[in-house]
Coordinates of C-alpha atoms and ligand atoms in Angstrom, one line a residue:
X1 CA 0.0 0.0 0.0
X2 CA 1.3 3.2 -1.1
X3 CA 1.5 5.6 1.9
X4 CA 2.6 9.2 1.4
X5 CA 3.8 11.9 3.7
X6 CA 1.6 14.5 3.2
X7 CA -1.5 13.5 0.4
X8 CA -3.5 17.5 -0.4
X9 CA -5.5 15.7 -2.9
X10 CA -8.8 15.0 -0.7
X11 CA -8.6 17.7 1.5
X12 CA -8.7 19.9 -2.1
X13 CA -11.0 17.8 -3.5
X14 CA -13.6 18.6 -0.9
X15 CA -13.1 22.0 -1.0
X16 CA -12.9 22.6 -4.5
X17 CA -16.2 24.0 -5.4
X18 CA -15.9 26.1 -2.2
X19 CA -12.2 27.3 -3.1
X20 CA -13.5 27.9 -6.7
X21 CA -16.2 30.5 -5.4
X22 CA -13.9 32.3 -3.4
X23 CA -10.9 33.0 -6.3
X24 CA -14.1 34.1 -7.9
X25 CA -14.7 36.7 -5.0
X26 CA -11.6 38.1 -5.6
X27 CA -11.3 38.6 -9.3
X28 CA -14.5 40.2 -9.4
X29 CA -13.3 42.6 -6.7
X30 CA -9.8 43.2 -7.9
X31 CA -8.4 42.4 -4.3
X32 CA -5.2 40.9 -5.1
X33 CA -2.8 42.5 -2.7
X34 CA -4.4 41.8 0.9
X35 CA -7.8 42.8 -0.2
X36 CA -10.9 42.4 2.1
X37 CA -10.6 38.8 2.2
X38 CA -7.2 39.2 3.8
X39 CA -8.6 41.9 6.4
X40 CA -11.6 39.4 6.8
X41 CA -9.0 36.1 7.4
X42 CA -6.7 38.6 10.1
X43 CA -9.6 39.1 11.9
X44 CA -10.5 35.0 12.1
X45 CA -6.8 34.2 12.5
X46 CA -7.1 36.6 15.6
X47 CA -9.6 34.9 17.3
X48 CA -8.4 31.7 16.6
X49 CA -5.2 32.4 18.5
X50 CA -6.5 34.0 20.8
X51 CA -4.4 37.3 20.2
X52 CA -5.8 40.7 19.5
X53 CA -3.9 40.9 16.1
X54 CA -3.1 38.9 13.3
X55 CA -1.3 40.6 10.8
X56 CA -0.6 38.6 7.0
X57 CA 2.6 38.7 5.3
X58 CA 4.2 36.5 2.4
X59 CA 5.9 34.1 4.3
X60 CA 6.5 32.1 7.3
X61 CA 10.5 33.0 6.3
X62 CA 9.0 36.7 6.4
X63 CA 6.7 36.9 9.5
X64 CA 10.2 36.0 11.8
X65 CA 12.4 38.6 9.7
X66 CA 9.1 41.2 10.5
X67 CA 9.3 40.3 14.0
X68 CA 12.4 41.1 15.0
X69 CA 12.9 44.4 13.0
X70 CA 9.4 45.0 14.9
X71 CA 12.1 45.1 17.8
X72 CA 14.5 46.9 16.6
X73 CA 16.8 43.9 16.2
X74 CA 20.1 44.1 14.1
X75 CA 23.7 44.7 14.4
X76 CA 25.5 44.1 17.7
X77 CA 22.5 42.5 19.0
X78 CA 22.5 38.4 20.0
X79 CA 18.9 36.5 19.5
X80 CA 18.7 33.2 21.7
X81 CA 17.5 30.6 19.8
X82 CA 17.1 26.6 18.7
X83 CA 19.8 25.0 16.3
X84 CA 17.4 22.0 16.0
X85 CA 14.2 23.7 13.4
X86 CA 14.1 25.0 10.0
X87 CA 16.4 27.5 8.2
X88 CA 14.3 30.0 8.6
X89 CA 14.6 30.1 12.4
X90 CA 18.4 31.5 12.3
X91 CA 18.4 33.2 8.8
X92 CA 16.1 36.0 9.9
X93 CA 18.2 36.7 12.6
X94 CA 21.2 36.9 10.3
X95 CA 19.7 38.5 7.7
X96 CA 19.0 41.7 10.1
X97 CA 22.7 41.3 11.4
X98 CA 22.8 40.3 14.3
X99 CA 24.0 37.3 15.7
X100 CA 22.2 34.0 16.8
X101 CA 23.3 32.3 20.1
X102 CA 22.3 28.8 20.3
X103 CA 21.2 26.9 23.2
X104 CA 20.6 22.9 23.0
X105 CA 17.2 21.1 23.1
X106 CA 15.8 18.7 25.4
X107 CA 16.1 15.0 24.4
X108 CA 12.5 13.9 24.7
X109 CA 10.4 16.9 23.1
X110 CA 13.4 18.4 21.2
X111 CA 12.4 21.9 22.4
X112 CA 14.9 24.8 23.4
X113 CA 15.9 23.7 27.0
X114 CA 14.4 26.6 29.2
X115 CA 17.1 25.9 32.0
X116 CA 20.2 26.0 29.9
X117 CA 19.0 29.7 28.1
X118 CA 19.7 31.8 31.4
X119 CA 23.3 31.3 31.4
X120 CA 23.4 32.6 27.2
X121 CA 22.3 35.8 28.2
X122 CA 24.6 38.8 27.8
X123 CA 23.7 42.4 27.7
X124 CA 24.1 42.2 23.6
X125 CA 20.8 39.6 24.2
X126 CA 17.6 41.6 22.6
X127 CA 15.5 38.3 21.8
X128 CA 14.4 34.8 22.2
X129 CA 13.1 33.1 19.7
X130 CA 11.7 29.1 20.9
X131 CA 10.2 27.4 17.9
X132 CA 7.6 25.1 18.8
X133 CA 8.6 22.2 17.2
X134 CA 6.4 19.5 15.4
X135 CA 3.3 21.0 16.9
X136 CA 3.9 21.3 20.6
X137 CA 4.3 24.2 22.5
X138 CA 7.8 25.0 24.4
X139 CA 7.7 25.8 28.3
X140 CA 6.5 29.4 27.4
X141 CA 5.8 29.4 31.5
X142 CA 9.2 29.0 32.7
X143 CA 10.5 31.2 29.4
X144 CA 7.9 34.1 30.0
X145 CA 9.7 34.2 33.7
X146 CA 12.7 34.4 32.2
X147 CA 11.8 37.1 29.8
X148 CA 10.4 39.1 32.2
X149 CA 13.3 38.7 34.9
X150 CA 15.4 40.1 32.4
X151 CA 13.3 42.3 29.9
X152 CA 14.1 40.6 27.1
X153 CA 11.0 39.7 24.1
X154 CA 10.3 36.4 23.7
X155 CA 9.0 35.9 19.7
X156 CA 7.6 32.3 19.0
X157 CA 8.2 31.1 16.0
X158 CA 4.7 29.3 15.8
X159 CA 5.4 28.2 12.0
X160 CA 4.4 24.8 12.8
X161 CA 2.1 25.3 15.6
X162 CA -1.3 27.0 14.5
X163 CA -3.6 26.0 17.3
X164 CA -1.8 24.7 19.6
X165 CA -1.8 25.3 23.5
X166 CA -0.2 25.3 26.6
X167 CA -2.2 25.4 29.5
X168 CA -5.4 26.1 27.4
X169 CA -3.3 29.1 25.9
X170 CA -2.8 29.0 22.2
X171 CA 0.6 29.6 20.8
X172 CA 1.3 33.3 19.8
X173 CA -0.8 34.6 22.1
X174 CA 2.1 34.2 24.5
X175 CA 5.6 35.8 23.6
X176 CA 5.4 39.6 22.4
X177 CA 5.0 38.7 18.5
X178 CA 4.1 35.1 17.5
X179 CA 5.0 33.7 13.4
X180 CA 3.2 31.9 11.7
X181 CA 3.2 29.9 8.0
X182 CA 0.7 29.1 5.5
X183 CA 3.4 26.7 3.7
X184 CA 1.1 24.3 1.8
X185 CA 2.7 21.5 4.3
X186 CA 1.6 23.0 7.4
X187 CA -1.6 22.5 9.1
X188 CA -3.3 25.9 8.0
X189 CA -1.5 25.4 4.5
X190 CA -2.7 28.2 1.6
X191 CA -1.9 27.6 -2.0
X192 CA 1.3 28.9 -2.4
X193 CA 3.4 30.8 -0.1
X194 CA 2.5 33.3 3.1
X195 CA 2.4 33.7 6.8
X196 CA 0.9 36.0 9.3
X197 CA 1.8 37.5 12.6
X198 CA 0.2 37.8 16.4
X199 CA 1.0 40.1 18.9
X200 CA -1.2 41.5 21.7
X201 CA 0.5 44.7 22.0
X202 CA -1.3 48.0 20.2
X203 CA 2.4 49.7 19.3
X204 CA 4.1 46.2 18.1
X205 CA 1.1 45.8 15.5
X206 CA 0.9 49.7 14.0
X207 CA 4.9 49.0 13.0
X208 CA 4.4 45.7 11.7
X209 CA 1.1 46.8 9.8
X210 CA 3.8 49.7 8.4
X211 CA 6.8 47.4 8.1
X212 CA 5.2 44.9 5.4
X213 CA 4.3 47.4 3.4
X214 CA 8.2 49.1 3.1
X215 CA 7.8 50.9 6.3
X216 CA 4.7 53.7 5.4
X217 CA 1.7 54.0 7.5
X218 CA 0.3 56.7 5.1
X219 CA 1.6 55.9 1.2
X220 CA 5.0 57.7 0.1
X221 CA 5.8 58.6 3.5
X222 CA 8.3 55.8 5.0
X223 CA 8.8 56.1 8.7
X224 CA 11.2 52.9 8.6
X225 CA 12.7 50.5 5.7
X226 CA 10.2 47.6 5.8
X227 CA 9.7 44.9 3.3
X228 CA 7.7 44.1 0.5
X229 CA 5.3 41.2 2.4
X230 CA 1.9 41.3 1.7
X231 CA -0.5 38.2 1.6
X232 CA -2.3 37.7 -2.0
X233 CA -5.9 38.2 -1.7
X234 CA -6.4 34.5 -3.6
X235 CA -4.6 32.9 -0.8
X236 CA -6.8 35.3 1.7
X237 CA -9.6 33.7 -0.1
X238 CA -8.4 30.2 0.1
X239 CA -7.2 30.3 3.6
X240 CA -10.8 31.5 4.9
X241 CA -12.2 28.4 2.9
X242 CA -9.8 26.1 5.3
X243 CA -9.5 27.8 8.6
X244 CA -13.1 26.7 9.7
X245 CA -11.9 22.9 9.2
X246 CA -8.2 23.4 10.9
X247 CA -10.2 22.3 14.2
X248 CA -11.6 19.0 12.7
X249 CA -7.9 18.3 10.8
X250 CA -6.4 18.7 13.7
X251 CA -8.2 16.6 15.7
X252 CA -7.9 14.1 13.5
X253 CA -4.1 14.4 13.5
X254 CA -4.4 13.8 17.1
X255 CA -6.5 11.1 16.9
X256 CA -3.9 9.4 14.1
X257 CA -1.2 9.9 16.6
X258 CA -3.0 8.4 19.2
X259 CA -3.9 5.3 16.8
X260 CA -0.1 5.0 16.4
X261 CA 0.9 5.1 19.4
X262 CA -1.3 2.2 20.8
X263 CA -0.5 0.5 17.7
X264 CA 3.4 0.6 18.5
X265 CA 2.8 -0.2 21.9
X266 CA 0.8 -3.4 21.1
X267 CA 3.5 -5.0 18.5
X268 CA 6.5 -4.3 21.1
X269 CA 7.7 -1.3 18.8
X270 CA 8.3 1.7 21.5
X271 CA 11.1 -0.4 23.2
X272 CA 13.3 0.1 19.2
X273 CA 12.0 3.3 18.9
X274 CA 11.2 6.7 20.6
X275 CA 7.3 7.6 20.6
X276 CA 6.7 11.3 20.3
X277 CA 6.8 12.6 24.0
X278 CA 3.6 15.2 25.2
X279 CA 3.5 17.0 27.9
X280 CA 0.9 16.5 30.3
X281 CA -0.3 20.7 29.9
X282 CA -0.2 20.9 25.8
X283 CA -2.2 20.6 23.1
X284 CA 0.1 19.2 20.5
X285 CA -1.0 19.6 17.0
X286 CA 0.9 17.3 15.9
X287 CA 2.6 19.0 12.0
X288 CA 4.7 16.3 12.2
X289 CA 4.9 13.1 13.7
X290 CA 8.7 12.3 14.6
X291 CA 10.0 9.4 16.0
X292 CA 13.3 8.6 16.9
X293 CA 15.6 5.6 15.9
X294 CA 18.2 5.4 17.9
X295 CA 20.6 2.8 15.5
X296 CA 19.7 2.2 12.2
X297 CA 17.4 5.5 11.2
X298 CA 18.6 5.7 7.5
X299 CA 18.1 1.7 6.9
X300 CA 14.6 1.6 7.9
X301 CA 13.9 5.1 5.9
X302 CA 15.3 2.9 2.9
X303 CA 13.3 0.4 3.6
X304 CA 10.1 2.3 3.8
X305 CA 10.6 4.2 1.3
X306 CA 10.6 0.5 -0.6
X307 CA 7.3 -0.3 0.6
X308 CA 6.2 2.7 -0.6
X309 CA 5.6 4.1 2.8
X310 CA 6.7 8.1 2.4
X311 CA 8.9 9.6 5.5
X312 CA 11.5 12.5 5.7
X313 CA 14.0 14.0 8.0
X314 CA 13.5 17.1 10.2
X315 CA 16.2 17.7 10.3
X316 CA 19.4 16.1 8.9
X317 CA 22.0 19.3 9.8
X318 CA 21.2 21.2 13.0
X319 CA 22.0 25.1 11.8
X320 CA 24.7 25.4 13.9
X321 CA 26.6 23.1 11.6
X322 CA 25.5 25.0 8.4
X323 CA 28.1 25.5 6.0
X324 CA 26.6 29.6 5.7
X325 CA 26.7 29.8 9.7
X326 CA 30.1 28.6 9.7
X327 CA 31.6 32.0 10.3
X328 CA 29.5 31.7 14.0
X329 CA 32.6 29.8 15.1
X330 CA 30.5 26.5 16.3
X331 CA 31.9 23.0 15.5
X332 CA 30.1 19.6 16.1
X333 CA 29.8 18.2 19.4
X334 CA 28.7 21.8 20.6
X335 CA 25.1 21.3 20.4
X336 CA 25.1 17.1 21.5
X337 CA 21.2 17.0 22.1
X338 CA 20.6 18.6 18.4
X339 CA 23.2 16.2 17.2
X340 CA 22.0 13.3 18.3
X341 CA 18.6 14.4 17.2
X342 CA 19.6 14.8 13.6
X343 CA 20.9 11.4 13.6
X344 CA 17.7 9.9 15.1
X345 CA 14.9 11.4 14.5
X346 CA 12.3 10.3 11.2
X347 CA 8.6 11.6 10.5
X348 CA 5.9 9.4 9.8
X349 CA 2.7 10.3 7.8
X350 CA 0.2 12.0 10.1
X351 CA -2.1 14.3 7.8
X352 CA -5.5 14.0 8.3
X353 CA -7.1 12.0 6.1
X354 CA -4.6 9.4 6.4
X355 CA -6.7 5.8 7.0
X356 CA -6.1 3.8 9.9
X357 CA -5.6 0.8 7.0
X358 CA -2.6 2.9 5.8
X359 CA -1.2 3.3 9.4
X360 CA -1.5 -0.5 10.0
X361 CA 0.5 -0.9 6.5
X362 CA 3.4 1.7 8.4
X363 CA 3.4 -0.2 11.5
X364 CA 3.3 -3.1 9.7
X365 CA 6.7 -2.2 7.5
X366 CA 8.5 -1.0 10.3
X367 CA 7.2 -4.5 12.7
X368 CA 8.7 -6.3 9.2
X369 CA 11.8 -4.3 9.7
X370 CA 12.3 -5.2 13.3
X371 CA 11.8 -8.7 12.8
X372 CA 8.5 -8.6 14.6
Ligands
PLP401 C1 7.9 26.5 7.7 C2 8.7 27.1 8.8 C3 9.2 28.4 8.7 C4 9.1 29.2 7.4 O1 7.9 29.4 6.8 P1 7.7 29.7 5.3 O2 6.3 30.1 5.1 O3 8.1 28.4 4.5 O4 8.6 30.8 4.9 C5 9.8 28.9 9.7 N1 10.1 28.3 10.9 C6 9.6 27.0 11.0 C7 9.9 26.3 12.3 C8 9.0 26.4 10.0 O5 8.6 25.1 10.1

């Protein structure tokens, strides 16, 4: 049985004569830079997380570059962060100048470890910036003490975490500005690029409203250099199409996750390999579903990827070890939980309209592998 990583096709499907409407909405209006249906998604994307603004841009990349110019972050100044996400993470803050510091994960969630961030700090330190990996939400409790003890902003990069909570508080409603992507892969996922921003804060939001449109808050008269990063009003259109069902998917990515689990349990599997870990306050919304393999990770993948059964890595290179971060001085061994992490770690399919007959056929092929 063929088993992909991420299949679009029935989600789309359904949606199709909805989706169809919509793109119609637009080009009858002529709203395709933000637009009303943009204005009209901000306002849903707001009360979904729980934050008093949501603010679209053109990427996920974009929304963290937006963020920390929103705080006035660039040369001379150090940004805590994970080496253990996407590119994306670290580029922004290099791309502004300044310099990332890195601080390991924990082994289990493979989240920024909170107690090892305190001793990173400097008087150069002007952000933090936790990703919450996979879905689940880092300690934002213990890291909001430590932002506050020290006055430094905390900016989640939520990419992968659209709905998710920690202690009934959804992610971005949390740190000063929260990120977030519409990459087709993640859970909200447009058709083609873009990403928004939350913040609660009433300054924070007027300059990011004025940086994604090069800086102006009235046209022709630029009170900063911002970018060029405005949503599309098609993907405006198509996002509001999906947003009502991100609930109902994500549920169901849950429940997939659960079915796994139990499934692993049953055939003896979770003593070869590492179960996703949740903490006990979280709501994890599970974007990917990543196990760890402590020996023979790249065998299985092979093997998999034989049966048809679709997998990939996040991530194979922590960014400390990236050739264009080299100049940052780090060298392997620096960051051993990221390492180790990189070597281990393989994600399963979890979108969700995957069957339980297709998980049975990935427990199955990885039971066959095992011997089991
Ligand atoms: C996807 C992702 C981004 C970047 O989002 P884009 O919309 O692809 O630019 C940033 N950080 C993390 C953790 C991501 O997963």
């Amino acid at each position: 049985m063929n088993v992909p990583l991420l299949d679009l096709k029935e989600q789309n499907a359904a949606l199709r004569p909805e989706i169809e409407a919509a793109l119609g909405r637009v080009l009858d209006t002529n709203g395709f830079i933000l637009g009303s249906e943009v204005a009209e998604l901000e306002c849903e994307l707001a009360g979904y997380c729980g934050a008093k603004y949501a603010i679209a841009c053109a990427s996920g990349s974009d929304a963290i570059v937006l963020a920390l110019m929103a705080l006035d972050v660039g040369p001379g100044d150090e940004v805590i962060t994970t080496p253990y996400s996407f590119f994306a993470t670290v580029s922004a803050i290099t791309r502004l100048g300044a310099t990332p510091v890195f601080v390991d994960i924990e082994p289990d969630t493979h989240n920024l470890d909170i107690a090892k961030i305190e001793e990173k700090i400097t008087p150069k330190t002007k952000a933090i910036e936790p990703v919450h990996l996979f879905g689940q939400c880092v300690d934002m409790d213990a890291l909001m003490a430590l932002s506050d003890a020290h006055g430094i902003a905390v900016v989640e990069d939520a990419a992968q975490a659209i709905g998710a909570e920690i202690n009934g508080v959804r992610a971005g409603a949390i740190g000063a500005i929260g990120c977030f992507s519409f990459y087709p892969s993640k859970n909200l996922g447009g058709m083609g690029d873009g990403g928004f921003l939350t913040t609660n804060d009433d300054a924070l939001a007027k300059k990011l409203l004025a940086l994604r449109v090069h800086g102006s808050e009235e046209r022709y008269y630029h009170k900063y250099v911002g970018l060029n990063s405005r949503l599309d009003g098609f993907q405006g259109a198509v996002l509001r199409v999906k947003l009502p069902h991100l609930e109902g998917w994500t549920e169901s990515r849950r429940a997939n996750s659960d079915r796994y689990r139990s499934m692993f349990i049953d055939r003896g599997l979770s003593e070869e390999i590492g179960l996703p870990v949740e903490r006990t306050n979280v709501r994890h919304i599970y974007n990917q579903y990543v196990i760890s393999v402590p020996n023979r990770r790249d065998k299985l993948r092979a093997f998999l990827t034989e049966k048809g059964i679709g997998t990939d890595i996040y991530y194979p290179v922590p960014l400390h070890l990236q050739e264009c971060f080299g100049y940052l001085g780090y060298k392997e061994g620096d960051m051993p939980v990221s390492e180790k992490a990189a070597r281990e770690t393989l994600a399963l399919p979890i979108f969700p309209e995957l069957k339980p007959e297709q998980q049975t056929a990935v427990v199955d092929a990885i039971a066959e592998f095992y011997g089991r």
